CSV table of C-alpha atoms in Angstrom, one decimal:
chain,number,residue,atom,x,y,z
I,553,UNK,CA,7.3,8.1,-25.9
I,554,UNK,CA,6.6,9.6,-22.4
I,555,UNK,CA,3.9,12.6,-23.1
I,556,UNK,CA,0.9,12.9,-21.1
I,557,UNK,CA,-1.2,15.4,-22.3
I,558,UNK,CA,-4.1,17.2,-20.9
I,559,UNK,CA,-6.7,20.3,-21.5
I,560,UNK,CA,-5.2,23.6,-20.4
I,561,UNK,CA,-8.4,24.7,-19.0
I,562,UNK,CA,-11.8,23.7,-17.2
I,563,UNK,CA,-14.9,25.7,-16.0
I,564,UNK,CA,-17.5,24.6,-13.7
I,565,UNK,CA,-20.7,25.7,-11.5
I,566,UNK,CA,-20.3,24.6,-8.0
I,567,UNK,CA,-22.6,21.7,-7.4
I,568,UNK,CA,-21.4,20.2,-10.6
I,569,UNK,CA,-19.1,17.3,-11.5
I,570,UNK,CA,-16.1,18.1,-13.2
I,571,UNK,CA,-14.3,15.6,-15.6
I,572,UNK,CA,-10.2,15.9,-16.2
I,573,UNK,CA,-9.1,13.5,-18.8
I,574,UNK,CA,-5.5,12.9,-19.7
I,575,UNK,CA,-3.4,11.0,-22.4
I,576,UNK,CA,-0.5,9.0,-22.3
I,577,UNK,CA,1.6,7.3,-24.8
I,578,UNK,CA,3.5,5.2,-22.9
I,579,UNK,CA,2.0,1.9,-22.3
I,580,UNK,CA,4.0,0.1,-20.2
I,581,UNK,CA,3.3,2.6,-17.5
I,582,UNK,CA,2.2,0.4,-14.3
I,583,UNK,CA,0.4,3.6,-11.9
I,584,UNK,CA,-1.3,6.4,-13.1
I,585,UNK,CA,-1.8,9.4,-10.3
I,586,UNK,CA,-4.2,12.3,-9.4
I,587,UNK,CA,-2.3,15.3,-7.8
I,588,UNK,CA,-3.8,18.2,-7.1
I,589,UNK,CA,-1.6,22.3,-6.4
I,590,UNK,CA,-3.0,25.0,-5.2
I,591,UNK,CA,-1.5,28.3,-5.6
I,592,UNK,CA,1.6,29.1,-4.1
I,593,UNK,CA,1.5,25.1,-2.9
I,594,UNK,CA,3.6,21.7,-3.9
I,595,UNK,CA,1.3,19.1,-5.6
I,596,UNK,CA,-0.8,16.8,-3.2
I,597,UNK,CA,-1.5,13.3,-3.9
I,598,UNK,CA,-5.3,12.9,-4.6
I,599,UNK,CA,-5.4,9.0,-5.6
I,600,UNK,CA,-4.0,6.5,-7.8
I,601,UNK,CA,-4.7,3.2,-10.3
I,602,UNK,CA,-2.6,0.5,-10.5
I,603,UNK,CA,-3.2,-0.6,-14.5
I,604,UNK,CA,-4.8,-3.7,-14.4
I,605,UNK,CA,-7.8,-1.7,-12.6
I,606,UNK,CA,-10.5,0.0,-15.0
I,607,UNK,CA,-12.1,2.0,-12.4
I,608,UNK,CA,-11.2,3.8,-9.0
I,609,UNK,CA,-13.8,5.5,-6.4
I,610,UNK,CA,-13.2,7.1,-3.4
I,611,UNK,CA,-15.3,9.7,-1.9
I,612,UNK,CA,-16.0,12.2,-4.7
I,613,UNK,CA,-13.2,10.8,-6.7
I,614,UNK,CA,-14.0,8.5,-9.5
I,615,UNK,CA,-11.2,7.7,-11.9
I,616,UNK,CA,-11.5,5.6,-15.0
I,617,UNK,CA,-8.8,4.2,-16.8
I,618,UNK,CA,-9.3,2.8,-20.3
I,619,UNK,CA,-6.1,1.0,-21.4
I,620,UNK,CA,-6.8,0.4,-24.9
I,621,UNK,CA,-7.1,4.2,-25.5
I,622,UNK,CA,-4.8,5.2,-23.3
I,623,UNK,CA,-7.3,7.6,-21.7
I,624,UNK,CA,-7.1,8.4,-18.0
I,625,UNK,CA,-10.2,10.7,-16.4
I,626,UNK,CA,-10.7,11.9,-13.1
I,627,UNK,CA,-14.2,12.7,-11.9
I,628,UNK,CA,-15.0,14.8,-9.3
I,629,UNK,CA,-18.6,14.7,-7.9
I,630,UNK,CA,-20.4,17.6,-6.2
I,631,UNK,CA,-17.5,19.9,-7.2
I,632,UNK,CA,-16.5,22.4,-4.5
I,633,UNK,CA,-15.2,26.3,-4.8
I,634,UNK,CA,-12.0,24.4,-2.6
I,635,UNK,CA,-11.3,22.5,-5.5
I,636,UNK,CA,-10.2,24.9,-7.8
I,637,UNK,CA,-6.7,24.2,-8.8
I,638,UNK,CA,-4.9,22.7,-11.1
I,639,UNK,CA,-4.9,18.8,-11.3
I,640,UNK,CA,-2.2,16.5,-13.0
I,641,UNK,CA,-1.9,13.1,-14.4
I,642,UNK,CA,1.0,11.5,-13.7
I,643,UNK,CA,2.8,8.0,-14.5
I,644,UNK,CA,5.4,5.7,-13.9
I,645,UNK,CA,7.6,4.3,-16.5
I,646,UNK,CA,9.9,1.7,-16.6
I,647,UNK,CA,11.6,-0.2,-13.6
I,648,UNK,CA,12.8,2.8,-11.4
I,649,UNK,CA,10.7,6.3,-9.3
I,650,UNK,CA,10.7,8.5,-12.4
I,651,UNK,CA,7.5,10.1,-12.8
I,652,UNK,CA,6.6,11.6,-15.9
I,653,UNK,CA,3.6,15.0,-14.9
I,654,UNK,CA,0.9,15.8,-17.7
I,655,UNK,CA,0.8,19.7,-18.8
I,656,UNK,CA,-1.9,20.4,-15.7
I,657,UNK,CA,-5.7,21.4,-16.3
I,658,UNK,CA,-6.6,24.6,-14.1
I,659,UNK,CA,-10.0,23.6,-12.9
I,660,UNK,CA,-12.2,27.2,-12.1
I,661,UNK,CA,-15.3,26.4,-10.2
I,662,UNK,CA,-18.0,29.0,-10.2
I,663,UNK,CA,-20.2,30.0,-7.4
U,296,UNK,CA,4.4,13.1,11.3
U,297,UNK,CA,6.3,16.0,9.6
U,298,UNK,CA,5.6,16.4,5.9
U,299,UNK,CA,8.5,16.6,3.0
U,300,UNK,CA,10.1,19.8,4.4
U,301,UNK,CA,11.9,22.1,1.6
U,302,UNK,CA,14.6,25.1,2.4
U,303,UNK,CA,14.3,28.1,1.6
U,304,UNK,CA,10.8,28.7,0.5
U,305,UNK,CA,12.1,31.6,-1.7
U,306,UNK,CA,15.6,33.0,-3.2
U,307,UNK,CA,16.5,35.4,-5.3
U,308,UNK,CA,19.9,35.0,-7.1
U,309,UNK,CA,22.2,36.7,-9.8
U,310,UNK,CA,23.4,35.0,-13.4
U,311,UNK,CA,26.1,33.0,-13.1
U,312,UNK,CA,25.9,32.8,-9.4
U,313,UNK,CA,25.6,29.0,-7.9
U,314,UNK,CA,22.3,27.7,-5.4
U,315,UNK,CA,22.2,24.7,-3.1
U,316,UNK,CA,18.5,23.7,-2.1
U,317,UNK,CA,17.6,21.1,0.6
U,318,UNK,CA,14.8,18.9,1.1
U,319,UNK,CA,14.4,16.5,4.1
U,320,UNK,CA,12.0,13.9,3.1
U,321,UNK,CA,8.9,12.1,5.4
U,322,UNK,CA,10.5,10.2,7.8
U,323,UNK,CA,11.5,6.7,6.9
U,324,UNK,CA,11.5,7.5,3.4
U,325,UNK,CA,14.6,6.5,1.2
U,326,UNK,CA,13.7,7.7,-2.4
U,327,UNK,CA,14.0,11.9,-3.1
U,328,UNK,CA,13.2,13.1,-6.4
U,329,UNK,CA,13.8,16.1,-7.5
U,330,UNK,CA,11.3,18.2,-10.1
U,331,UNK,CA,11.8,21.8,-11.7
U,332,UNK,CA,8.2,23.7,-12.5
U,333,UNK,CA,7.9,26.3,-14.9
U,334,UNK,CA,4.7,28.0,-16.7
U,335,UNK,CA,6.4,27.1,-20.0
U,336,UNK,CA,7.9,23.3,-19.6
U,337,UNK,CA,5.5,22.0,-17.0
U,338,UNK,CA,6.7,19.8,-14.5
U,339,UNK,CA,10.4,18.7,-15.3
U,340,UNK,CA,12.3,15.3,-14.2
U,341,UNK,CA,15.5,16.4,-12.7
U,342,UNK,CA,16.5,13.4,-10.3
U,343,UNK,CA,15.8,10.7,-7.9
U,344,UNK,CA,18.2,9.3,-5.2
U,345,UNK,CA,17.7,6.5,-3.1
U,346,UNK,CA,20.3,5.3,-0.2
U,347,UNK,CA,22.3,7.7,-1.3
U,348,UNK,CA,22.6,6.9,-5.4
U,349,UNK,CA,20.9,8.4,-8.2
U,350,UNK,CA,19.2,5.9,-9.6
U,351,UNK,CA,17.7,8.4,-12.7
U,352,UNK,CA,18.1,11.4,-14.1
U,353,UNK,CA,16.2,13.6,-17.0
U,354,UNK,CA,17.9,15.5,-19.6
U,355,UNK,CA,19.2,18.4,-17.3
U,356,UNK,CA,22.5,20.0,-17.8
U,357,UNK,CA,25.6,19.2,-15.9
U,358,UNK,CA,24.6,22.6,-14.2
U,359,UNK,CA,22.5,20.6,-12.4
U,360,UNK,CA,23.7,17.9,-9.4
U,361,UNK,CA,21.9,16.6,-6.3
U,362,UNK,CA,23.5,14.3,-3.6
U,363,UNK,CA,21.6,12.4,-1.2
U,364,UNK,CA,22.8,11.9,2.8
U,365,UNK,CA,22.8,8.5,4.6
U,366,UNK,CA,20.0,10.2,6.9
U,367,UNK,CA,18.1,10.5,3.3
U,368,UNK,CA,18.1,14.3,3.0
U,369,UNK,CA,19.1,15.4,-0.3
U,370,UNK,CA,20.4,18.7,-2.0
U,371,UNK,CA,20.5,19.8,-5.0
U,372,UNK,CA,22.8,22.0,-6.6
U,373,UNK,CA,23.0,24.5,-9.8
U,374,UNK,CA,25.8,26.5,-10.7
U,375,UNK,CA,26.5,29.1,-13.0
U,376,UNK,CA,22.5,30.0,-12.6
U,377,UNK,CA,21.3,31.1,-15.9
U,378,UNK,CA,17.6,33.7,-16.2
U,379,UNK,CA,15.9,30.5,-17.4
U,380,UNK,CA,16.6,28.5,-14.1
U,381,UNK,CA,13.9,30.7,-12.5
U,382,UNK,CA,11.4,28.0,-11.4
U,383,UNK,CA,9.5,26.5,-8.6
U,384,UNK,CA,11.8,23.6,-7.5
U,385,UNK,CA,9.7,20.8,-5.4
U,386,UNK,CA,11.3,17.6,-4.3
U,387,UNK,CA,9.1,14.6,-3.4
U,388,UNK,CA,9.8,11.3,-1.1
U,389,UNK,CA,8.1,8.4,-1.1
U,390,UNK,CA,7.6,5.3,1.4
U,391,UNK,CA,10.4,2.6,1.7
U,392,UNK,CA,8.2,0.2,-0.7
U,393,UNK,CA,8.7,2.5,-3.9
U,394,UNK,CA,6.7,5.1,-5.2
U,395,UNK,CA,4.5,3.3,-6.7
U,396,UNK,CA,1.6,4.3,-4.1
U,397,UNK,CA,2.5,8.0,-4.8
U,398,UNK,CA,4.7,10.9,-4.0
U,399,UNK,CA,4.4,13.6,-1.2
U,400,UNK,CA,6.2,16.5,-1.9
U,401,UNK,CA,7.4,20.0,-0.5
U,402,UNK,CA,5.6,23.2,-0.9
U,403,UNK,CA,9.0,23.5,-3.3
U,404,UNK,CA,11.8,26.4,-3.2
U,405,UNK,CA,11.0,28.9,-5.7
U,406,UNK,CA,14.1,30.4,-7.1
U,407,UNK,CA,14.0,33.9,-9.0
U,408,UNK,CA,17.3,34.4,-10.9
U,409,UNK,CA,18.1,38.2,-12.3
């Protein structure tokens, strides 16, 4: 199967880190992706993790991949009002560019 | 260099009328995909073309057709537009080595049927 599933919904103070996790079911997938929209915006490539990595940091971005589990998180340090948006996991599966998107988690960061 | 650049950024259209929406991807890039966004079903697979063929497509209707140009801009077509085509369309390109590294895409073409 090809679902990647996600929480609808995250609140945070400003200052904070925020933690998105995400669940696939497809374990062939080779890259798993961060995008980020804003309102009104297309989606923005944030970073990405090739599967054979556990772990992925860069700048306030840490992502974690457990394979086993099949548990994807993204965690942003020092969370910013700019960051509110809503952030999706994506994947690739099988040989050709077809992307399957998780549901989205609206991140709300409160000043 | 120029981002994925999607026309128009907003249409309004009647049932049963037909749309044709156009992306031009980042320079150099041959692969176009093609997404539908909607509050309900997320974000949809609808296509991807590279060097002109469509290599993959999701579980669309016929309704829905793309074509891709030998200078790698793409279209994509629907006809016979129903209410429930009413979505944010965004297309995406990635770099000649796959998209492997990641997709940038449009700010999308957001199509309001009535």
């Amino acid at each position: 199967g090809e679902d990647v599933e996600q929480s609808l919904f995250l609140s945070v103070r400003e200052g904070d880190s925020s933690v998105i996790n995400c669940t696939y079911t497809d374990s062939s997938s080779t890259y798993l992706y961060w995008y980020k929209q804003e309102p009104g915006a297309g989606l923005q490539l944030l970073t990405y993790i090739f599967s054979n990595m556990d772990m992925k940091q860069d700048q306030r971005l840490t992502v974690l991949l457990n394979k086993k589990d099949k548990h994807l998180s993204l965690r942003i340090a020092d969370t910013q009002t700019g960051d509110s948006a809503i952030y999706f996991c994506a994947e690739i599966v099988g040989g050709y560019q077809k992307v399957t998107f998780g549901t989205g988690t609206k991140l709300q960061v409160i000043p | 260099k120029a981002g994925v650049t999607q026309t128009p950024r907003y249409l309004i259209k009647t049932r049963g009328q037909q749309v044709t929406l156009s992306c031009s991807p980042i320079s150099g890039h041959r692969s176009v995909s093609w997404y539908q966004q909607t509050p309900g079903q997320g974000l949809q697979f609808l296509f991807e073309y590279f060097s002109e063929t469509q290599r993959n497509k999701g579980n669309f209707p016929g309704r829905f057709s793309g074509r891709q140009f030998s200078n790698s801009r793409s279209e994509m077509n629907v006809s016979t537009l129903e209410l429930g085509d009413s979505a944010l369309y965004l297309c995406a390109s990635s770099s000649p080595t796959g998209g492997n590294y990641g997709y940038t895409f449009g700010s999308g073409t957001r199509l309001t049927v009535v």
